Coordinates of C-alpha atoms in Angstrom, one line a residue:
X1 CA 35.2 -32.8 -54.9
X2 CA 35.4 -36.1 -56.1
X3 CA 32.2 -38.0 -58.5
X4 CA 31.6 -41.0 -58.4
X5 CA 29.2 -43.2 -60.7
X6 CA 27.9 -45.9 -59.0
X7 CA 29.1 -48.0 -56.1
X8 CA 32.1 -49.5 -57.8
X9 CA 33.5 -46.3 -58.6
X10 CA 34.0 -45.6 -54.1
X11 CA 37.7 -46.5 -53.8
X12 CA 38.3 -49.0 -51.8
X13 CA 39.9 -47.9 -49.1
X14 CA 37.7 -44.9 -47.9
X15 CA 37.1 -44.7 -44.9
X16 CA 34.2 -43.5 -42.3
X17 CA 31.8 -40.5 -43.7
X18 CA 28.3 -38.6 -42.9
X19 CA 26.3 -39.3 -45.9
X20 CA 22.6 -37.8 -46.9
X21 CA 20.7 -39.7 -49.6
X22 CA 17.8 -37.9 -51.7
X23 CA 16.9 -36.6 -55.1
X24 CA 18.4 -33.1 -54.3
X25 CA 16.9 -32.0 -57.5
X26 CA 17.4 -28.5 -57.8
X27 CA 19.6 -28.4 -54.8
X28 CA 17.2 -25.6 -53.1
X29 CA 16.8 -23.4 -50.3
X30 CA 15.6 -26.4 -48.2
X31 CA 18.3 -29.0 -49.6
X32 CA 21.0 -26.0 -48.4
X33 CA 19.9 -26.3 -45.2
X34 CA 20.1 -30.1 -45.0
X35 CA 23.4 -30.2 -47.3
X36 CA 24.9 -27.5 -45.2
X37 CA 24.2 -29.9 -41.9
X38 CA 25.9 -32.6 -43.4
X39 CA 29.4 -31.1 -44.4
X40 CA 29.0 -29.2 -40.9
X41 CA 28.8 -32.1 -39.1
X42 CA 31.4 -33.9 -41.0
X43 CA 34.0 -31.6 -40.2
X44 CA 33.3 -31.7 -36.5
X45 CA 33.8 -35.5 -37.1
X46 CA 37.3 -35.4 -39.3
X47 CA 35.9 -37.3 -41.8
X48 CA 34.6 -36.8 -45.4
X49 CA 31.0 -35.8 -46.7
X50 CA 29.0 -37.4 -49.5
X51 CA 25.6 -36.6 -51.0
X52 CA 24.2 -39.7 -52.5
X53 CA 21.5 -39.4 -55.3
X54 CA 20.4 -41.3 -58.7
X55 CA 19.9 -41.6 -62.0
X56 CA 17.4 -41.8 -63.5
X57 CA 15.0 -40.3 -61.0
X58 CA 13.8 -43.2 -59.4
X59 CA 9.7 -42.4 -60.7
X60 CA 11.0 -43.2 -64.2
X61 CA 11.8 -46.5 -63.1
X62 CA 8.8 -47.4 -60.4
X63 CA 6.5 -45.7 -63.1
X64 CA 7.8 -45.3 -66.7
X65 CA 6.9 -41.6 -68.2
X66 CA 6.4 -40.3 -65.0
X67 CA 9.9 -38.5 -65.2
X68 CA 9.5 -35.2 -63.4
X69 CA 10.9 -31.4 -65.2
X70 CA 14.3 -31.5 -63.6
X71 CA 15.7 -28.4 -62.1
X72 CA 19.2 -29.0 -62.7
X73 CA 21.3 -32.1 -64.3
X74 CA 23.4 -34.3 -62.0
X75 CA 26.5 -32.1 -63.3
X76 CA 24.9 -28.7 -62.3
X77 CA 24.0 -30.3 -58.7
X78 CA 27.4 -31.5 -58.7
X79 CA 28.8 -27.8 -58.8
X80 CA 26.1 -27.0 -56.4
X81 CA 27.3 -29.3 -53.8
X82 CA 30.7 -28.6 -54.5
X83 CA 29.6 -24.7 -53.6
X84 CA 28.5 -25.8 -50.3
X85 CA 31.6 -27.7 -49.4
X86 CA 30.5 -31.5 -50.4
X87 CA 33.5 -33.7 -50.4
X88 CA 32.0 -36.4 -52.4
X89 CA 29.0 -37.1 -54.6
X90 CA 27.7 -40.6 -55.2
X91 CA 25.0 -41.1 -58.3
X92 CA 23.6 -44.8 -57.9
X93 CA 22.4 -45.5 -61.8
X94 CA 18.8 -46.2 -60.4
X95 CA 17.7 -49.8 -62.2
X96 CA 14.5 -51.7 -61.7
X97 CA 16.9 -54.6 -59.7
X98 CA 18.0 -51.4 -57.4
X99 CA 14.4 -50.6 -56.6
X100 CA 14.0 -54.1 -55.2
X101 CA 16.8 -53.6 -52.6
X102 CA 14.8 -54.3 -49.2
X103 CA 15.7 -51.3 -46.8
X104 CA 17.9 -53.3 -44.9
X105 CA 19.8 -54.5 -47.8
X106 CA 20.3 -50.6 -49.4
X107 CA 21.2 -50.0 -46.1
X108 CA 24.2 -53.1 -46.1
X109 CA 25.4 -52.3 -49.6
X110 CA 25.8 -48.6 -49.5
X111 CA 26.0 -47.5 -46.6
X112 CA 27.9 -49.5 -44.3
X113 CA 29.4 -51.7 -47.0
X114 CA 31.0 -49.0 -49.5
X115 CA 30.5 -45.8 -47.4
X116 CA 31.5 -47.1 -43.8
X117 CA 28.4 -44.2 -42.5
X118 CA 29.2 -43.0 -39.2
X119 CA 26.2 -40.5 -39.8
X120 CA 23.8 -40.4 -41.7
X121 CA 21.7 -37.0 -41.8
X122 CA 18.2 -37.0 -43.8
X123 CA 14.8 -34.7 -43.3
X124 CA 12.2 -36.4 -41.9
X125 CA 10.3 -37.8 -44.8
X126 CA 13.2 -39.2 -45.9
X127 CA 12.1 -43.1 -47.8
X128 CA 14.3 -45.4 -49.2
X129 CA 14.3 -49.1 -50.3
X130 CA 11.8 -51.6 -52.3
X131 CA 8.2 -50.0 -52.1
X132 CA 9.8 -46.7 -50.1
X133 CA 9.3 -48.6 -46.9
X134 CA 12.0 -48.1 -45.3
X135 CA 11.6 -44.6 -43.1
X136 CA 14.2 -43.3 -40.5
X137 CA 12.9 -44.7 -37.9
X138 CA 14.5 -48.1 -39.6
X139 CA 17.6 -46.2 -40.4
X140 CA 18.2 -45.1 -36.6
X141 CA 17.1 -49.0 -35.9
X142 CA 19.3 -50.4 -38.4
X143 CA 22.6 -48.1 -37.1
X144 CA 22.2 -49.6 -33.6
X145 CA 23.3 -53.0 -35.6
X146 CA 25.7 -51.3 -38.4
X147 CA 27.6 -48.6 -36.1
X148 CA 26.2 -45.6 -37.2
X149 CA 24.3 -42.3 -36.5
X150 CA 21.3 -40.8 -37.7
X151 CA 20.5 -37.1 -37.4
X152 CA 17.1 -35.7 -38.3
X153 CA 17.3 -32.3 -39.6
X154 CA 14.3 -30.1 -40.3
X155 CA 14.4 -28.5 -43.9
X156 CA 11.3 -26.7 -43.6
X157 CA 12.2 -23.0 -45.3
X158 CA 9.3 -20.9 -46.2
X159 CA 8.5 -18.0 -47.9
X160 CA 6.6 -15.2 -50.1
X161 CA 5.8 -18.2 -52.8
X162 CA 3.4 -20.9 -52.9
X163 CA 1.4 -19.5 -50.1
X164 CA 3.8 -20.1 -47.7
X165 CA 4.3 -23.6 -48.4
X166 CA 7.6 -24.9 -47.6
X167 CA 10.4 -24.6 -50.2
X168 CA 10.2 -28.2 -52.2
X169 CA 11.5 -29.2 -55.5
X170 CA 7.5 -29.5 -56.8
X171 CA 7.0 -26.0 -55.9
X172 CA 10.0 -24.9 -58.1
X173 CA 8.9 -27.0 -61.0
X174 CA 5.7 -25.4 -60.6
X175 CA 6.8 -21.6 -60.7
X176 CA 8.6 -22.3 -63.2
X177 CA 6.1 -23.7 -65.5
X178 CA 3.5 -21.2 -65.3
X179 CA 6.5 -18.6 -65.7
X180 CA 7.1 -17.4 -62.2
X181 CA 11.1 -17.5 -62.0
X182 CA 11.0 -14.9 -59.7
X183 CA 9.3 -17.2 -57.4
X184 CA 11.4 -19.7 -58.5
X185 CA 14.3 -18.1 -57.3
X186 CA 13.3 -17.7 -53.8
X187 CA 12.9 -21.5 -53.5
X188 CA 16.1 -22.0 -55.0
X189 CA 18.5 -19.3 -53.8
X190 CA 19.5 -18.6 -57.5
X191 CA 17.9 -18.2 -61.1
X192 CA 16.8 -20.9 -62.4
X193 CA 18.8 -22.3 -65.3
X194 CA 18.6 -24.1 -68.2
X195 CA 21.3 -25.7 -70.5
X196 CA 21.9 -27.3 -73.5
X197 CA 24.5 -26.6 -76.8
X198 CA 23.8 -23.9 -79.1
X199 CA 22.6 -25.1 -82.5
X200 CA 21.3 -23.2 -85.7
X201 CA 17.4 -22.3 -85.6
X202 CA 15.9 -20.6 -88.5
X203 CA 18.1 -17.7 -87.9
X204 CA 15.1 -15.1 -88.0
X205 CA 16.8 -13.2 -84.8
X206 CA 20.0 -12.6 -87.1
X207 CA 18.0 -11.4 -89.9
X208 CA 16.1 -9.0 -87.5
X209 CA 19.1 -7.7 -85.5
X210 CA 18.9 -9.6 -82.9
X211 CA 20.9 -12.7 -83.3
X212 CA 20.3 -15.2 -80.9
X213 CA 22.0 -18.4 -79.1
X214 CA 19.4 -21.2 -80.0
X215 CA 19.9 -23.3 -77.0
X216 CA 19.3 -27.4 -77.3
X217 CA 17.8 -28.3 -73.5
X218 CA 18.9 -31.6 -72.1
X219 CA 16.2 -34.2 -71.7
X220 CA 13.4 -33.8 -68.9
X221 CA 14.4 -30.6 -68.3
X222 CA 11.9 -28.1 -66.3
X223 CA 11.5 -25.3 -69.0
X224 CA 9.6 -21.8 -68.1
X225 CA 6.4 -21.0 -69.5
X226 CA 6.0 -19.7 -73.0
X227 CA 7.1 -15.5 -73.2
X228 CA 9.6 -13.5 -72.8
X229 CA 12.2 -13.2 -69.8
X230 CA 15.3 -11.4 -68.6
X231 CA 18.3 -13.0 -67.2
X232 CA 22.0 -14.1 -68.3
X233 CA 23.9 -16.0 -71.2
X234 CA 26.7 -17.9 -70.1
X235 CA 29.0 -19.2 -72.2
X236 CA 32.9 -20.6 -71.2
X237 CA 32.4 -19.2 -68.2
X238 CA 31.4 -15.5 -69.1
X239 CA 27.7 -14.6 -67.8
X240 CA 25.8 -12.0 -70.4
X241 CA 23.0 -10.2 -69.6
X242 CA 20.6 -11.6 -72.1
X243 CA 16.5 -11.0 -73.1
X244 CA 15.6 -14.3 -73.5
X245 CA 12.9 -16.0 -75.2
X246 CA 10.8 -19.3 -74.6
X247 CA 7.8 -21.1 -76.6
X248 CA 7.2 -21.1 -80.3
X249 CA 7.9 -18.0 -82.7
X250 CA 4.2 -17.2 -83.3
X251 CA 4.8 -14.5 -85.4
X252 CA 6.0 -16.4 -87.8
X253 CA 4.1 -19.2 -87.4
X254 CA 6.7 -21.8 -86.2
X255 CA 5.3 -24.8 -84.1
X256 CA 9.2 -26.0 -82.3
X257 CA 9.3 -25.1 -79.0
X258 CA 12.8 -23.2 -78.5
X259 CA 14.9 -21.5 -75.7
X260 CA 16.8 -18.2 -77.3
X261 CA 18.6 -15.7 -75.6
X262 CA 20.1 -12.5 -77.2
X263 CA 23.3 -11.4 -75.4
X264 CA 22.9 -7.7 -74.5
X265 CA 25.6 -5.5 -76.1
X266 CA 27.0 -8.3 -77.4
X267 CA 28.1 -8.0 -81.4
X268 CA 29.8 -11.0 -83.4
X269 CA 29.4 -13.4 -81.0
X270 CA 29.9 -16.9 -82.5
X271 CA 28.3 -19.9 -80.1
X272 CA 27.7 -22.4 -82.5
X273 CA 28.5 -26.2 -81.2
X274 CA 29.2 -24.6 -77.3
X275 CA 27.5 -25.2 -74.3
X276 CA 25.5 -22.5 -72.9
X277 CA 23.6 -21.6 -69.9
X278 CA 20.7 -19.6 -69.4
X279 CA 19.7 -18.0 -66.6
X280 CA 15.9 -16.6 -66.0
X281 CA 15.7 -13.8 -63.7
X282 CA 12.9 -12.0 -64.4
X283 CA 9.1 -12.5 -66.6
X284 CA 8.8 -9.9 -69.3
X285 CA 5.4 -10.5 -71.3
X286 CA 4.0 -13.3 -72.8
X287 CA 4.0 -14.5 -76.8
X288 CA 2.4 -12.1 -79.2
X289 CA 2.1 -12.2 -82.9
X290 CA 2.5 -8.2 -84.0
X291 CA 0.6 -6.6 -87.1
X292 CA 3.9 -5.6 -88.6
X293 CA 7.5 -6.3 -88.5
X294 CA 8.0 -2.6 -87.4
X295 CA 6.0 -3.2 -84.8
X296 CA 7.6 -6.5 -83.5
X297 CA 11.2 -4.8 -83.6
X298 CA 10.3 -2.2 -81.4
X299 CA 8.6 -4.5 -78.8
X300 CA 11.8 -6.5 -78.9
X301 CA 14.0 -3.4 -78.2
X302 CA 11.7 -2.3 -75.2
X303 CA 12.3 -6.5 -74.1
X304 CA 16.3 -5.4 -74.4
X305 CA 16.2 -2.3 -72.4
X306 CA 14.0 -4.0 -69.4
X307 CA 15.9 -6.7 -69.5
X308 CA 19.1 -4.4 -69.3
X309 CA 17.7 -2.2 -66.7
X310 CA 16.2 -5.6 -64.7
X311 CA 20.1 -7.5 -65.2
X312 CA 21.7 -4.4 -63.5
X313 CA 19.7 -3.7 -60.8
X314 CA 19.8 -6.8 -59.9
X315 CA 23.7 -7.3 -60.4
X316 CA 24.0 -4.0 -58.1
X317 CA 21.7 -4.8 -55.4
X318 CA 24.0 -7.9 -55.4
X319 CA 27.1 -6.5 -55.1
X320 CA 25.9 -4.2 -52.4
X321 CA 24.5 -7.6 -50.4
X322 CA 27.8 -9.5 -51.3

């Protein structure tokens, strides 16, 4: 799949595609749907897909601080896009000149100027231009002029979560910050993942036998609620079942916020300075500050053996799906 950063980076002679423009953050359950449209309807074409999104999200730009948690990092939706068979993926740096492109004018430069759209396939909602005025209405009124297509898909997926409200990227955000990654997962398809490079914390998990990966999250990124959680590790490719912990260590009174996962049966395990994912599949318990040491160490084995128990079942109801 080829990336490209902003419009220059489109070589110059490509041709005719079906292109979707959004956010995509978190690339979920609805996304899929819309994303799987797109590549579908591009093969039927013979021509390329693309999936064109920005950076920063365009909030932090129209209103400074407003940057929402993100769900995944333009490299991880990358990978995500690639999964379903994207042939392209175009990230327009989103600048305070971009956001006063008139509709007609985003319309001109990207997509029939650089992209050559013969479709263009967006959810109903879809927005786009200076002030989000233009609607697709404007796009199927602007394609009678420019030679393209415009196919409205319906992304509504629903589910157990959010009281049946349909899969969106806010919903995610918001199971996962009140610590329901179950739920999250349903939205998303997958466990939702954090990443960042391991660095050196106090070290207390060593000291207790139970070293853990210290993991650095990249910026604005949508973190679970403070407690305990069981999931996976990943490091160079290799996923770990892992007991993982978020918030600050209250039991010894530390005030930084960390992400920590303990790889599961793992011994000598050197991560310092690598990249590492981690991947929350289940809510354990919340933060507690124990009476004694004792008594913390045999909470965190009980955490180990759930999580254990939780990152098998799951692997093997998995495997028996797959």
């Amino acid at each position: 799949m080829q990336r490209w950063r902003g419009l220059e980076d489109i070589p110059q002679d490509w041709g005719r595609s079906v292109v979707t423009i959004g956010s995509y953050d978190g690339v979920h359950r609805g996304h899929q749907l819309l994303v799987g449209r797109v590549v579908e309807r591009a093969r039927e074409l013979g021509v390329p897909s693309v999936v064109v999104t920005f950076d920063p999200h365009p909030s932090e730009v129209v209103r400074p601080g407003s940057h929402p948690p993100l769900l995944a990092p333009h490299h991880r939706r990358a990978e995500l896009m690639a999964e379903l068979g994207v042939d392209a993926v175009l990230i327009l740096p989103f600048t305070t000149e971009f956001s006063k492109l008139s509709p007609a004018d985003f319309v001109v430069k990207v997509l029939v100027d650089k992209l050559h759209a013969k479709l263009v396939v967006e959810g109903p909602n879809f927005r786009f231009g200076h002030r989000a005025a233009g609607d697709v209405e404007f796009l199927k009124e602007l394609g009678g002029t420019y030679d393209y297509d415009v196919e409205v898909v319906d992304l509504y997926v629903g589910g157990t979560v959010g009281d049946g409200a349909p899969f969106s990227s806010t919903l995610a955000r918001r199971l996962v910050a009140e610590g329901d990654v179950t739920g999250a997962m349903e939205v998303l398809g997958r466990p939702h993942r954090v990443e960042g490079v391991v660095v050196r914390g106090a070290q207390r998990g060593r000291e207790l036998g139970f070293p853990t990966a210290n993991v650095e999250t990249l910026p604005h990124t949508a973190i679970p609620a403070d407690g305990v959680y069981a999931g996976w590790l990943t490091v160079g490719g290799e996923a770990m079942p892992a007991a993982i912990s978020v918030g600050t260590n209250v039991q010894f009174d530390a005030t930084e916020r960390t992400v920590e996962a303990y790889a599961i049966d793992r011994v000598g395990l050197d991560l310092y300075g690598m990249h590492a994912a981690v991947d929350f599949l289940a809510y354990l318990r919340g933060m507690e500050k124990f009476e004694t040491i004792d008594a913390l160490l045999e909470r965190m084995a009980d955490d180990v053996r759930r999580a254990r128990e939780l990152v098998a079942a799951h692997e093997k109801a998995a495997a028996v799906a797959g």
